[in-house]
CSV table of C-alpha atoms in Angstrom, one decimal:
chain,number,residue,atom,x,y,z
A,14,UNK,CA,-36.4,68.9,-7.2
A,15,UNK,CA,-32.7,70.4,-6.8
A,16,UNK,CA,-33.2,73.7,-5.2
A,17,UNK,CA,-32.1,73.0,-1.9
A,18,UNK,CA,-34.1,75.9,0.0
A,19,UNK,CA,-37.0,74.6,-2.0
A,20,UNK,CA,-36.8,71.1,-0.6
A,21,UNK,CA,-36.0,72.3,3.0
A,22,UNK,CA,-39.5,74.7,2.8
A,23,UNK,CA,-41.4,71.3,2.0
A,24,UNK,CA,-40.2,69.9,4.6
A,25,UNK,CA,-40.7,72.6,7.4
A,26,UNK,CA,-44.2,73.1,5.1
A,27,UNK,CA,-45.4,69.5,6.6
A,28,UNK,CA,-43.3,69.5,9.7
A,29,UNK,CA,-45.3,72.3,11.3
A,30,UNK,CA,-48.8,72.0,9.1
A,31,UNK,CA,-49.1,68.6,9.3
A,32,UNK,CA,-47.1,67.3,12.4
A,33,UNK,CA,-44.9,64.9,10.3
A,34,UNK,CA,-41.6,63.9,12.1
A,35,UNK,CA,-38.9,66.2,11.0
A,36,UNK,CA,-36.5,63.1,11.1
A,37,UNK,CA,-38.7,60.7,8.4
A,38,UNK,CA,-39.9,63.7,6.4
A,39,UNK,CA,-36.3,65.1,5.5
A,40,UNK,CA,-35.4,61.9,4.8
A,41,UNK,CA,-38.2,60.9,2.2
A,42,UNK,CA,-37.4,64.6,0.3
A,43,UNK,CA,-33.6,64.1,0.4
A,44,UNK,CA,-33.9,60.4,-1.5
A,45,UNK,CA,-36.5,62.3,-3.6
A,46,UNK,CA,-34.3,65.2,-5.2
A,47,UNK,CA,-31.5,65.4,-7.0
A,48,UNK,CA,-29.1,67.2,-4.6
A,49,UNK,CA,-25.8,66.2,-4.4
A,50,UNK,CA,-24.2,66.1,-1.3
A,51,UNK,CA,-23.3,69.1,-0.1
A,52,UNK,CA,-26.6,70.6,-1.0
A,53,UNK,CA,-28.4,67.8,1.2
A,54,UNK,CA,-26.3,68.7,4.3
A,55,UNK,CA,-27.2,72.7,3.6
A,56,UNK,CA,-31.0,71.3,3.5
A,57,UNK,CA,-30.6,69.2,6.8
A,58,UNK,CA,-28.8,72.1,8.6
A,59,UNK,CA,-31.4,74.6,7.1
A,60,UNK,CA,-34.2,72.2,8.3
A,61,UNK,CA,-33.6,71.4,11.8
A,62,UNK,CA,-32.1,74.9,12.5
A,63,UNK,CA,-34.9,76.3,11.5
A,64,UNK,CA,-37.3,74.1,13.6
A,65,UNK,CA,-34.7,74.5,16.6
A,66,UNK,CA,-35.1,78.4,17.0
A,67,UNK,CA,-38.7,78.6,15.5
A,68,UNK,CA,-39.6,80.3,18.7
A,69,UNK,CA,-36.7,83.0,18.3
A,70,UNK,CA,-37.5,83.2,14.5
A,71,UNK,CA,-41.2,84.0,15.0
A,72,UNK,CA,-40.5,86.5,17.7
A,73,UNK,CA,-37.9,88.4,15.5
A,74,UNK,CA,-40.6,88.1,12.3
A,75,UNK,CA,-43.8,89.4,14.9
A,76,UNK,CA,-42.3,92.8,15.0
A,77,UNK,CA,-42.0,93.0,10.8
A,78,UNK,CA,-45.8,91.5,9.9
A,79,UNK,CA,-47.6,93.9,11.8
A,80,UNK,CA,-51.1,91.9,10.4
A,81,UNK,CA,-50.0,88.7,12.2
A,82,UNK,CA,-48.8,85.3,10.6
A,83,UNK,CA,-52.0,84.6,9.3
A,84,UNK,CA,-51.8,87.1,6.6
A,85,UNK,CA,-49.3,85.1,5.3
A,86,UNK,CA,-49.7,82.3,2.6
A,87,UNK,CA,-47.7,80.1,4.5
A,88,UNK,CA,-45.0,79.8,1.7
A,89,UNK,CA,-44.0,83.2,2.0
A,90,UNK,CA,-44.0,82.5,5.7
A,91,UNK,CA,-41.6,79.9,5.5
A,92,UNK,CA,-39.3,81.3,3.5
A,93,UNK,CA,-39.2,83.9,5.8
A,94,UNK,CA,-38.1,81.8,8.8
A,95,UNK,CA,-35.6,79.8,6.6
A,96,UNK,CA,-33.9,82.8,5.3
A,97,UNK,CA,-34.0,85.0,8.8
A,98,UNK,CA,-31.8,81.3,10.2
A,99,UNK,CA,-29.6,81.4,7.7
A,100,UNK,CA,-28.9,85.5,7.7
A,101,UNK,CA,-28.8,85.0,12.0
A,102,UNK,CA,-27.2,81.8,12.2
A,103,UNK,CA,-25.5,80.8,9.7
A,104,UNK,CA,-21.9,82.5,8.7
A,105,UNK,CA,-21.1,80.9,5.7
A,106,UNK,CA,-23.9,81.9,3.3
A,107,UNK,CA,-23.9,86.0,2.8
A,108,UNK,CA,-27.0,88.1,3.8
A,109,UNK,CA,-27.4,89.5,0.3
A,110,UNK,CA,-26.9,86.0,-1.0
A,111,UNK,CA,-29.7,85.0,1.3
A,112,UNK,CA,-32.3,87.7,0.3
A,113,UNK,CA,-32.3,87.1,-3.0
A,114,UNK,CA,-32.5,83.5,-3.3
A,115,UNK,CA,-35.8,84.4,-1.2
A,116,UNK,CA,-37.0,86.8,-3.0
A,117,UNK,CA,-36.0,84.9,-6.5
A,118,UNK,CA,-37.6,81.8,-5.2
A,119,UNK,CA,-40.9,83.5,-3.6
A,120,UNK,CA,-41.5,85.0,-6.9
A,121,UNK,CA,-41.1,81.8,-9.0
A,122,UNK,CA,-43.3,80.2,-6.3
A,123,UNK,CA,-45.4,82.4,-5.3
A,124,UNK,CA,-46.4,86.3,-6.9
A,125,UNK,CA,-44.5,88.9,-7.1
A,126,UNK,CA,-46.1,91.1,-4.5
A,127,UNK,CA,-45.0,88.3,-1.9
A,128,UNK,CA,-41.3,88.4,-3.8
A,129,UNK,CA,-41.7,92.5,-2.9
A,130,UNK,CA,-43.0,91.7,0.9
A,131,UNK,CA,-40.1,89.0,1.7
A,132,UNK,CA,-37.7,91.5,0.5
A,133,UNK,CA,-38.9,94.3,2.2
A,134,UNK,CA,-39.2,92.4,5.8
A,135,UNK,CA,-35.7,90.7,5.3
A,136,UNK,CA,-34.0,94.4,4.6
A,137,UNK,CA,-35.6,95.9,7.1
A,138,UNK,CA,-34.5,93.2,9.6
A,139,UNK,CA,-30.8,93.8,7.7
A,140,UNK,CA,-31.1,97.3,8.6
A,141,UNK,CA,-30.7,96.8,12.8
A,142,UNK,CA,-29.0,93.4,13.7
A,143,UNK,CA,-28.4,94.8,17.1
A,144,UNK,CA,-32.2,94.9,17.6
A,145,UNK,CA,-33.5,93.2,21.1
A,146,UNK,CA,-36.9,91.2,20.6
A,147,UNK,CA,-36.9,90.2,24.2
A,148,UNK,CA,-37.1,92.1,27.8
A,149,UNK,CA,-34.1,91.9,28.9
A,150,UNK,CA,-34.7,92.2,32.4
A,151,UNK,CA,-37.0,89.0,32.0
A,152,UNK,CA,-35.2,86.1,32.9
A,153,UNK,CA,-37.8,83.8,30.9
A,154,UNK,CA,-38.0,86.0,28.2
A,155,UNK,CA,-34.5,86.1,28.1
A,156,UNK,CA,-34.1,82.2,28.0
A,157,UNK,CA,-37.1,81.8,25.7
A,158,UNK,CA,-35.2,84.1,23.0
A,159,UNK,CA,-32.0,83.0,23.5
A,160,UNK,CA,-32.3,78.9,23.6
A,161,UNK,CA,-35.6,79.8,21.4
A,162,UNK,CA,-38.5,77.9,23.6
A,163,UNK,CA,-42.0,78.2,24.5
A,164,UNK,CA,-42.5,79.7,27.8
A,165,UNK,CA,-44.4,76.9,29.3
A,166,UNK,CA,-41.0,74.4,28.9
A,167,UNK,CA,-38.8,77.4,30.0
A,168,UNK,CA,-41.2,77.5,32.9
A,169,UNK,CA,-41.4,73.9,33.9
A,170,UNK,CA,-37.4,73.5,33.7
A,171,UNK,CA,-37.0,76.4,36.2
A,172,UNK,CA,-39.4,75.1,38.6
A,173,UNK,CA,-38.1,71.6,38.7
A,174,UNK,CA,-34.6,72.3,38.3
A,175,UNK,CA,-33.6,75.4,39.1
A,176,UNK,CA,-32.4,78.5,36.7
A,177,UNK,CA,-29.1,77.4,37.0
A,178,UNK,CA,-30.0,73.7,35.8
A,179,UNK,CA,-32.7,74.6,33.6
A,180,UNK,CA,-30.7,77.0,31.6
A,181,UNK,CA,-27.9,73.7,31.4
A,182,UNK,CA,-31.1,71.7,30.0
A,183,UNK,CA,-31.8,74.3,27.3
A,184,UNK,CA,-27.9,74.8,25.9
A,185,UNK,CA,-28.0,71.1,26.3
A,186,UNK,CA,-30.9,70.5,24.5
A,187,UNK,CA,-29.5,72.8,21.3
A,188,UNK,CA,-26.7,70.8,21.2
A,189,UNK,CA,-26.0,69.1,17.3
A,190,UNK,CA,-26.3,65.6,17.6
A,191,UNK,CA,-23.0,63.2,16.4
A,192,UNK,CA,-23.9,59.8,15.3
A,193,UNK,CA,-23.7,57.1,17.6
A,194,UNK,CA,-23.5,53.5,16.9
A,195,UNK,CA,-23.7,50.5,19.3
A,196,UNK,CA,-21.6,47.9,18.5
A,197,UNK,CA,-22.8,43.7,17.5
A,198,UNK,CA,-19.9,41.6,18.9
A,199,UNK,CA,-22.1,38.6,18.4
A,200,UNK,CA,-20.4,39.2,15.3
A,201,UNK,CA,-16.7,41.2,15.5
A,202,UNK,CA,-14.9,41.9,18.5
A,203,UNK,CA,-15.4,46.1,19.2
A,204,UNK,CA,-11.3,46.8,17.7
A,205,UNK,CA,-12.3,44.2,14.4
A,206,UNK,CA,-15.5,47.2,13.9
A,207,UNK,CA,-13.4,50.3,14.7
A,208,UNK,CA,-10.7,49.2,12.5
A,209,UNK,CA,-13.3,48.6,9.2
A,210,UNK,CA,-15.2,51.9,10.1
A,211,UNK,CA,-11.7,53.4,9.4
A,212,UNK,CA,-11.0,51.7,6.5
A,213,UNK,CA,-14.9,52.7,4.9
A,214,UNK,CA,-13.3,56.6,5.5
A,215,UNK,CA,-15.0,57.3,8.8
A,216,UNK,CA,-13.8,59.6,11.5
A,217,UNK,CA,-14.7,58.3,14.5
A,218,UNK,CA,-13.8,58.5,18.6
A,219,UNK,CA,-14.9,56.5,21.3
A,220,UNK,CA,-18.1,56.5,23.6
A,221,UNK,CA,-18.5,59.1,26.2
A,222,UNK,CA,-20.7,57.1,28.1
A,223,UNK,CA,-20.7,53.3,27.3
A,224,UNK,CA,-18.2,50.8,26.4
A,225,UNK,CA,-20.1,49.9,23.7
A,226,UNK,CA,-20.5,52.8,21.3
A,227,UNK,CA,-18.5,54.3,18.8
A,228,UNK,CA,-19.3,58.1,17.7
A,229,UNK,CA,-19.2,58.9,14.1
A,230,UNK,CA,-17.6,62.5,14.0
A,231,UNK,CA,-17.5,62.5,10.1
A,232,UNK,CA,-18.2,60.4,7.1
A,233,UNK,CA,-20.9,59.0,4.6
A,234,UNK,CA,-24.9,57.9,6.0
A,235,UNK,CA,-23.8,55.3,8.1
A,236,UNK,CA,-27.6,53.2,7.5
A,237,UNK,CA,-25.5,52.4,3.8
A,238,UNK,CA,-22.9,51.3,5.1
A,239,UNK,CA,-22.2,47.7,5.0
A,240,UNK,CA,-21.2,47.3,8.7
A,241,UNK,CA,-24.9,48.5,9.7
A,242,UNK,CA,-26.5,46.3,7.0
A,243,UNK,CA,-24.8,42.7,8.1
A,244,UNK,CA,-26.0,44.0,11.4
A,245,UNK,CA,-22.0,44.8,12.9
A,246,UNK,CA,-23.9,48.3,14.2
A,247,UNK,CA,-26.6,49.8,15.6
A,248,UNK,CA,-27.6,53.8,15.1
A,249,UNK,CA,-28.2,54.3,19.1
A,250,UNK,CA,-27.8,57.4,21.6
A,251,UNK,CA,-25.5,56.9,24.8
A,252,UNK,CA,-28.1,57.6,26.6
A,253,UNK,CA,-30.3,54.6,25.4
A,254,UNK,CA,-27.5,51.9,25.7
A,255,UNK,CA,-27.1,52.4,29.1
A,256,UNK,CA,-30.9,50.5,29.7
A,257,UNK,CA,-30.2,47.4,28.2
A,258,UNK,CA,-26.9,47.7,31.3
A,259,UNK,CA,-29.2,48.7,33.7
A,260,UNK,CA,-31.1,45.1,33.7
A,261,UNK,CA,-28.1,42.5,35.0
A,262,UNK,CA,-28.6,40.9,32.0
A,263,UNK,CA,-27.0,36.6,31.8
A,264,UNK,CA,-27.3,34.0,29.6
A,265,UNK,CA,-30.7,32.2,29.2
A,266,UNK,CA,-32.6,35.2,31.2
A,267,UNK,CA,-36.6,35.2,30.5
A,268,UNK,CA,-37.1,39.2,29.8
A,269,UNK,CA,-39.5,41.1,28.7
A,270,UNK,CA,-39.8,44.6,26.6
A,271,UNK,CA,-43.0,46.2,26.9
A,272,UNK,CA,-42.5,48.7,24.6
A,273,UNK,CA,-40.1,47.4,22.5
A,274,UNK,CA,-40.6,49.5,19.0
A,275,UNK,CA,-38.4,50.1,16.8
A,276,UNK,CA,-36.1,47.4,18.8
A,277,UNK,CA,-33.0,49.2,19.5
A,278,UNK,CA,-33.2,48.1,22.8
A,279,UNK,CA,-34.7,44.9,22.6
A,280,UNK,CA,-31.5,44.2,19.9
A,281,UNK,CA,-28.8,45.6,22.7
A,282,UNK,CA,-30.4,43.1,25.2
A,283,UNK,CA,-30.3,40.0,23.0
A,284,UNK,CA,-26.8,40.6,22.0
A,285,UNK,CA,-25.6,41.0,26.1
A,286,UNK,CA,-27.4,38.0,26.6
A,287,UNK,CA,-25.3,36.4,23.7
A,288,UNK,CA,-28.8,34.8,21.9
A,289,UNK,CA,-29.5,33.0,24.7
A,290,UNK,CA,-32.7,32.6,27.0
A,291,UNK,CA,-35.9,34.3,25.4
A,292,UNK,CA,-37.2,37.8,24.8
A,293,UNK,CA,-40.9,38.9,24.3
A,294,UNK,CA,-41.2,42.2,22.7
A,295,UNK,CA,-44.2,43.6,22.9
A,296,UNK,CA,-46.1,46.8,21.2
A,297,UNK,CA,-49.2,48.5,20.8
A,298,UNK,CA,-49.1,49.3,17.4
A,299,UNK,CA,-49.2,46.2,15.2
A,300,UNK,CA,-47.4,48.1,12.0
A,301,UNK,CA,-44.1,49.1,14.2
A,302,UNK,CA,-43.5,45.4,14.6
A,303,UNK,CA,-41.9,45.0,11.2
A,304,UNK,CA,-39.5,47.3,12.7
A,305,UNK,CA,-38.2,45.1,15.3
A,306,UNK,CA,-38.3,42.2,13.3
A,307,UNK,CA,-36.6,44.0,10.7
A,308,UNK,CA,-33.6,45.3,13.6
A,309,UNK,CA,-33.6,41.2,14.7
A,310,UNK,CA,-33.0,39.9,11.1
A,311,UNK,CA,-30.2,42.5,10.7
A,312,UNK,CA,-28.6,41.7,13.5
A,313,UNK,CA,-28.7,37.9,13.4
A,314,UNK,CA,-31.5,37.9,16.6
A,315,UNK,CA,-32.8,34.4,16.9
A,316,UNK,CA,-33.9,34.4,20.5
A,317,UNK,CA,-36.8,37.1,20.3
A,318,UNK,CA,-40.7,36.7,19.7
A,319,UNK,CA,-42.7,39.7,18.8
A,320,UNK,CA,-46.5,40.3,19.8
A,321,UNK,CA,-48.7,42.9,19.5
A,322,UNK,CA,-49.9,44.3,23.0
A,323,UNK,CA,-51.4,47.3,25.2
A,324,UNK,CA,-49.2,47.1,28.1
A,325,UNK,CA,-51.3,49.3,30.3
A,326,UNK,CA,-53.8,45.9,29.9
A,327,UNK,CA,-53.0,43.2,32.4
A,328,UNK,CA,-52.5,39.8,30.9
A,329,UNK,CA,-52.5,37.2,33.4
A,330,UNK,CA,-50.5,34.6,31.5
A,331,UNK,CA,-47.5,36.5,32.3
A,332,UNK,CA,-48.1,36.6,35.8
A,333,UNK,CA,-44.5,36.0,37.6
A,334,UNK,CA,-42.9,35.0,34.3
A,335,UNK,CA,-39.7,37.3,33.4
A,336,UNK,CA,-36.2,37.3,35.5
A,337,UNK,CA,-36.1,41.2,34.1
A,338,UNK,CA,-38.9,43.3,32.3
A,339,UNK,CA,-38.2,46.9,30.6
A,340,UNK,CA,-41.0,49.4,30.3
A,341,UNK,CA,-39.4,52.0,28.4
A,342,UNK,CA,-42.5,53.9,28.5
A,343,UNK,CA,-44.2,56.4,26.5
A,344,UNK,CA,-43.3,60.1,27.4
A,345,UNK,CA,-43.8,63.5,26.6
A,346,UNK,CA,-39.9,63.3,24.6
A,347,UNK,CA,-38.6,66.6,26.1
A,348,UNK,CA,-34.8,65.2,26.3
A,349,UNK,CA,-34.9,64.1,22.3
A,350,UNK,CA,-35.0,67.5,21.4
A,351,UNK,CA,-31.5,67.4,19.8
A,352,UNK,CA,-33.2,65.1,17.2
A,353,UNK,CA,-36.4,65.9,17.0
A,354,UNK,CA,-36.3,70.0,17.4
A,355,UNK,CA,-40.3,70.1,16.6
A,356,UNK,CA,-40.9,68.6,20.5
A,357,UNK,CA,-40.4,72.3,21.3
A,358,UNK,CA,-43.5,73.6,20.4
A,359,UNK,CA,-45.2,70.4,19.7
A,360,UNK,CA,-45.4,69.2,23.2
A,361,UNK,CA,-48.0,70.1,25.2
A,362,UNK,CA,-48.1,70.5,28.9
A,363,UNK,CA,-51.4,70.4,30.0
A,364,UNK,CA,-51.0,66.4,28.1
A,365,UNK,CA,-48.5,65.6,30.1
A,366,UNK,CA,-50.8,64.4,33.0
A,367,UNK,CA,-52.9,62.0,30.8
A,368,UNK,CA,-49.4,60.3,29.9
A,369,UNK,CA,-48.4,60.1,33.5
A,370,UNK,CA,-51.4,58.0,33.5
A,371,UNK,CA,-51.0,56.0,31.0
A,372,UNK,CA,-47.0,55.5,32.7
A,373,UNK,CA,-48.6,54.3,36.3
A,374,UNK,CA,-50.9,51.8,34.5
A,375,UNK,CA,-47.5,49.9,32.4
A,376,UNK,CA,-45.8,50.2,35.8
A,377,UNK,CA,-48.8,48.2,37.3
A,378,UNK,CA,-48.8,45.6,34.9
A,379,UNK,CA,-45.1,45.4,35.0
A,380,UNK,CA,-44.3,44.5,38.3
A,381,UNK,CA,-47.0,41.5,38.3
A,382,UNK,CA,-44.9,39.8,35.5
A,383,UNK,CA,-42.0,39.7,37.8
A,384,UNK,CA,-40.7,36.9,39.2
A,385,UNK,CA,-39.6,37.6,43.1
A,386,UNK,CA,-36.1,38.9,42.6
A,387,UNK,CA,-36.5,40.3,39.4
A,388,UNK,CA,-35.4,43.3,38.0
A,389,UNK,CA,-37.7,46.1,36.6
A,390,UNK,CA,-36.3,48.9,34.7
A,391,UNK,CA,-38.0,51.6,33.8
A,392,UNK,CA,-36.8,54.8,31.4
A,393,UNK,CA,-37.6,57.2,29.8
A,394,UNK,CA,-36.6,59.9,27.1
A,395,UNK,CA,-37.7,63.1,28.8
A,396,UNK,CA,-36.7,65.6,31.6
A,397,UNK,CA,-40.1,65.8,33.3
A,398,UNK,CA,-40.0,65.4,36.7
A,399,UNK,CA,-43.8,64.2,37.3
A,400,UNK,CA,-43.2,61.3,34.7
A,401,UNK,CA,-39.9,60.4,36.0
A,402,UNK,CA,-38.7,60.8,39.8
A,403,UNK,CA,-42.7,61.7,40.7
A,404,UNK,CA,-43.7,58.1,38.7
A,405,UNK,CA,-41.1,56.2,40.7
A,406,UNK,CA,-41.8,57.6,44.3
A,407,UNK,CA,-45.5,56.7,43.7
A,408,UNK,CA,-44.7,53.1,43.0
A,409,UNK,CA,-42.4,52.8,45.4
A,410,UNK,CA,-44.5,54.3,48.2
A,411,UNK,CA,-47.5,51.9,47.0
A,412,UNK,CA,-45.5,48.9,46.7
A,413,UNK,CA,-43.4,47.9,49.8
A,414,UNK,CA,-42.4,44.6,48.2
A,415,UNK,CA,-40.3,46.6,45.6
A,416,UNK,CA,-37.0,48.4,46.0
A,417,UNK,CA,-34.8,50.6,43.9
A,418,UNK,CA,-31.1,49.4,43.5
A,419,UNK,CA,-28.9,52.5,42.7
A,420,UNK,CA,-26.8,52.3,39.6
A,421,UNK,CA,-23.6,53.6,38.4
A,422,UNK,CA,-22.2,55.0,34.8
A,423,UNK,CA,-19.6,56.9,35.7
A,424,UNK,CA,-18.6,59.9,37.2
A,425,UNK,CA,-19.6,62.3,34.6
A,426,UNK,CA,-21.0,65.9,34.9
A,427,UNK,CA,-24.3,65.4,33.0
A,428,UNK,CA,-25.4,62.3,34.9
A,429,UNK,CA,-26.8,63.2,37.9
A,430,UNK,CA,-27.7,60.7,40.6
A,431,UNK,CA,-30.0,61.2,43.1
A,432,UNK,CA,-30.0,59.8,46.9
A,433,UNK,CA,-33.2,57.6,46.2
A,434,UNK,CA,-31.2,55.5,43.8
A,435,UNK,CA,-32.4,56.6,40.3
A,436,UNK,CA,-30.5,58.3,37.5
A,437,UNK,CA,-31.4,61.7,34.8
A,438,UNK,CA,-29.2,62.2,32.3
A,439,UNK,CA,-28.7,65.7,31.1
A,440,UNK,CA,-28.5,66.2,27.8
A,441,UNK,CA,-24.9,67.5,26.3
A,442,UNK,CA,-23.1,67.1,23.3
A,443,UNK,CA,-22.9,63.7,23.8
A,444,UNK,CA,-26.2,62.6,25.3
A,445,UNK,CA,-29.8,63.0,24.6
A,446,UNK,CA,-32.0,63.6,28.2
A,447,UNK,CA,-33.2,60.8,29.9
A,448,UNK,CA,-34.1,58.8,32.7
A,449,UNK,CA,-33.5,55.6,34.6
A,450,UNK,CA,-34.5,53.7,37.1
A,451,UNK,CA,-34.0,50.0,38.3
A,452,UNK,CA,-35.9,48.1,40.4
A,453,UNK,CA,-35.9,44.8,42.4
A,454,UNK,CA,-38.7,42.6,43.6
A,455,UNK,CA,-38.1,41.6,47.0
């Protein structure tokens, strides 16, 4: 397959009609054609810019099929959202160029009666750019449009943040995502990595965040690089490494990692501790194993075990065991949205109170396995205040024995910390969203 807006159309084809993660999927098609490189970044930016404004696509496309989107062979509706993207957002491909790679490629794919239809709504959308889709006395609406999501997530950022906040979250949220790597120095010192990610053609700053990181600003798939295959790096957001620094991690610690899958953190919390002590890392699903043990191999891990386990199911054998436990738990995903644009109007809110559920429960179990004067840290990757501040306050409220111990990161504009002691992370060019808290057992 080398027509690029042909491979991105598969792609958004089983992104949205068959839930596949827009991050594996595009992926599997790009080591499937036969684009060269420049064609497989125009796929990637055509993909996840189309999933990112979907919302503001679809409005903009409601007011041209006056029979509703399911009229459409959904083909011909895909090609309409790529192309409106590209004609909206994108300044270096040319409108005319745009219409007629649709219309050429809807009639090799499709009819041409569909070829005549795409033409026709794509021109007439040509004809009034200056068109508004939106009330723009609505503040929602306005927000919805403009940062292009659903009214129930534009809703729920308001009311727990503010308009001021919230609209921060959403611009935030839009944000392209760099690269990020966390650095091994179980095996070179943090210069001895910077020094050979230059020399492999890389352009690359420093962290924002954390000592450890190194952002890649340009330069070939890092994963083939042979830095991240001898296990030197790890791919890893800011925003993640600080958990593993959240823990008061030392040498021959007994931790555990509840929900350890794919390992990324697991890995980060081995390498502080230097291989020493012993980490269990635990998860649900039996095939995400080979994941971590995959990440441990890579990295040179030896002081790991994996399991498979339900952590919202007490085991008594771990009763008092660990000096720190990690319950990155399971979450709704609203501040990953850089990455995975689908969340927008994947995610649904009325779930969001069977997760908090399922949150409490792994909270439970947690604090049993701690030995007195543990540490418990808990995270998350979303921006939803019942799973994050609301989870914590219940706990804390309900167990007297426990305390939280504030932490620190830095002084920087997106990380806001709050008088109780915990820590959100606003998402920014920089940082995904997310959430910490640390814990101690009395």
């Amino acid at each position: 397959m080398n027509n690029s807006r042909l491979v991105a159309i598969v792609v958004i084809e089983k992104v949205i009609n068959e839930n596949a993660y827009s991050n594996i999927v595009l992926g599997l098609e790009l080591n499937k054609s036969d684009l060269n490189d420049k064609d497989k970044a125009l796929v990637t930016e055509i993909v996840y810019g189309t999933l990112k404004y979907k919302y503001t696509i679809d409005k903009i496309l409601s007011s041209f099929i006056k029979k509703g989107f399911e009229s459409l062979d959904s083909f011909v509706l895909n090609i309409l959202r790529i192309s409106i993207y590209q004609i909206r957002f994108l300044d270096k491909v040319p409108s005319f160029a745009v219409v007629n790679e649709a219309v050429n490629l809807t009639k090799k794919m499709s009819n041409v009666g569909a070829a005549q239809f795409v033409n026709g709504v794509l021109r007439n959308y040509l004809r009034d750019d200056a068109a508004v889709y939106y009330n723009e006395k609505n503040d929602i609406e306005r927000l919805c449009f403009e940062y292009s999501f659903t009214k129930a997530l534009v809703k729920l950022f308001i009311k727990q943040y503010g308009i001021i906040t919230a609209e921060k979250i959403l611009s935030g949220l839009n944000q392209k995502p760099d690269v990020t790597v966390r650095v091994n120095t179980l095996k070179l010192t943090y210069e001895e990595i910077w020094e050979k990610l230059i020399e492999n053609g890389y352009n690359i700053e420093k962290g924002y965040a954390c000592l450890d990181a190194i952002r890649i600003i340009k330069g070939k798939n890092i994963e083939n690089n042979l830095l991240f295959n001898e296990g030197s790096i790890t791919v890893q957001d800011e925003s993640a490494m600080l958990t593993a620094h959240s823990m008061d991690l030392a040498p021959n610690l007994e931790v555990l990692d509840l929900c350890s899958a794919p390992g990324g953190k697991t890995t980060h919390i081995a390498e502080i501790m230097r291989n020493t002590g012993h980490i269990s890392a635990f998860d649900i699903h039996k095939n995400k194993l080979s994941l971590i043990k995959e990440n441990l191999d890579r990295i040179g891990i030896i002081n790991t075990s994996c399991d498979v386990m339900d952590a919202t199911i007490y085991d008594s054998n771990l009763l008092e065991s660990a000096d720190r436990v990690l319950i990155d738990v399971p979450c709704s995903g609203l501040g990953i949205i850089r990455k995975k644009p689908e969340i927008k109007w994947s995610k649904h809110i009325k779930n969001i109170e069977n997760i908090v559920h399922t949150q409490r429960k792994i909270m439970e179990n947690a604090s049993k396995y701690l030995k007195k004067g543990g540490v418990l840290v808990y995270s998350t990757c979303t921006l939803n205040k019942e799973e994050n501040e609301g989870n914590i306050d219940w706990f804390i409220e309900n167990h007297p024995e426990f305390k939280i111990q504030p932490v620190f990161y830095g002084d920087l504009k997106n990380i806001n910390y709050s008088d109780s002691g915990y820590v959100t992370i606003l998402p920014n060019e920089y940082m995904d969203g997310f959430f910490i808290a640390k814990i101690v057992k009395l």
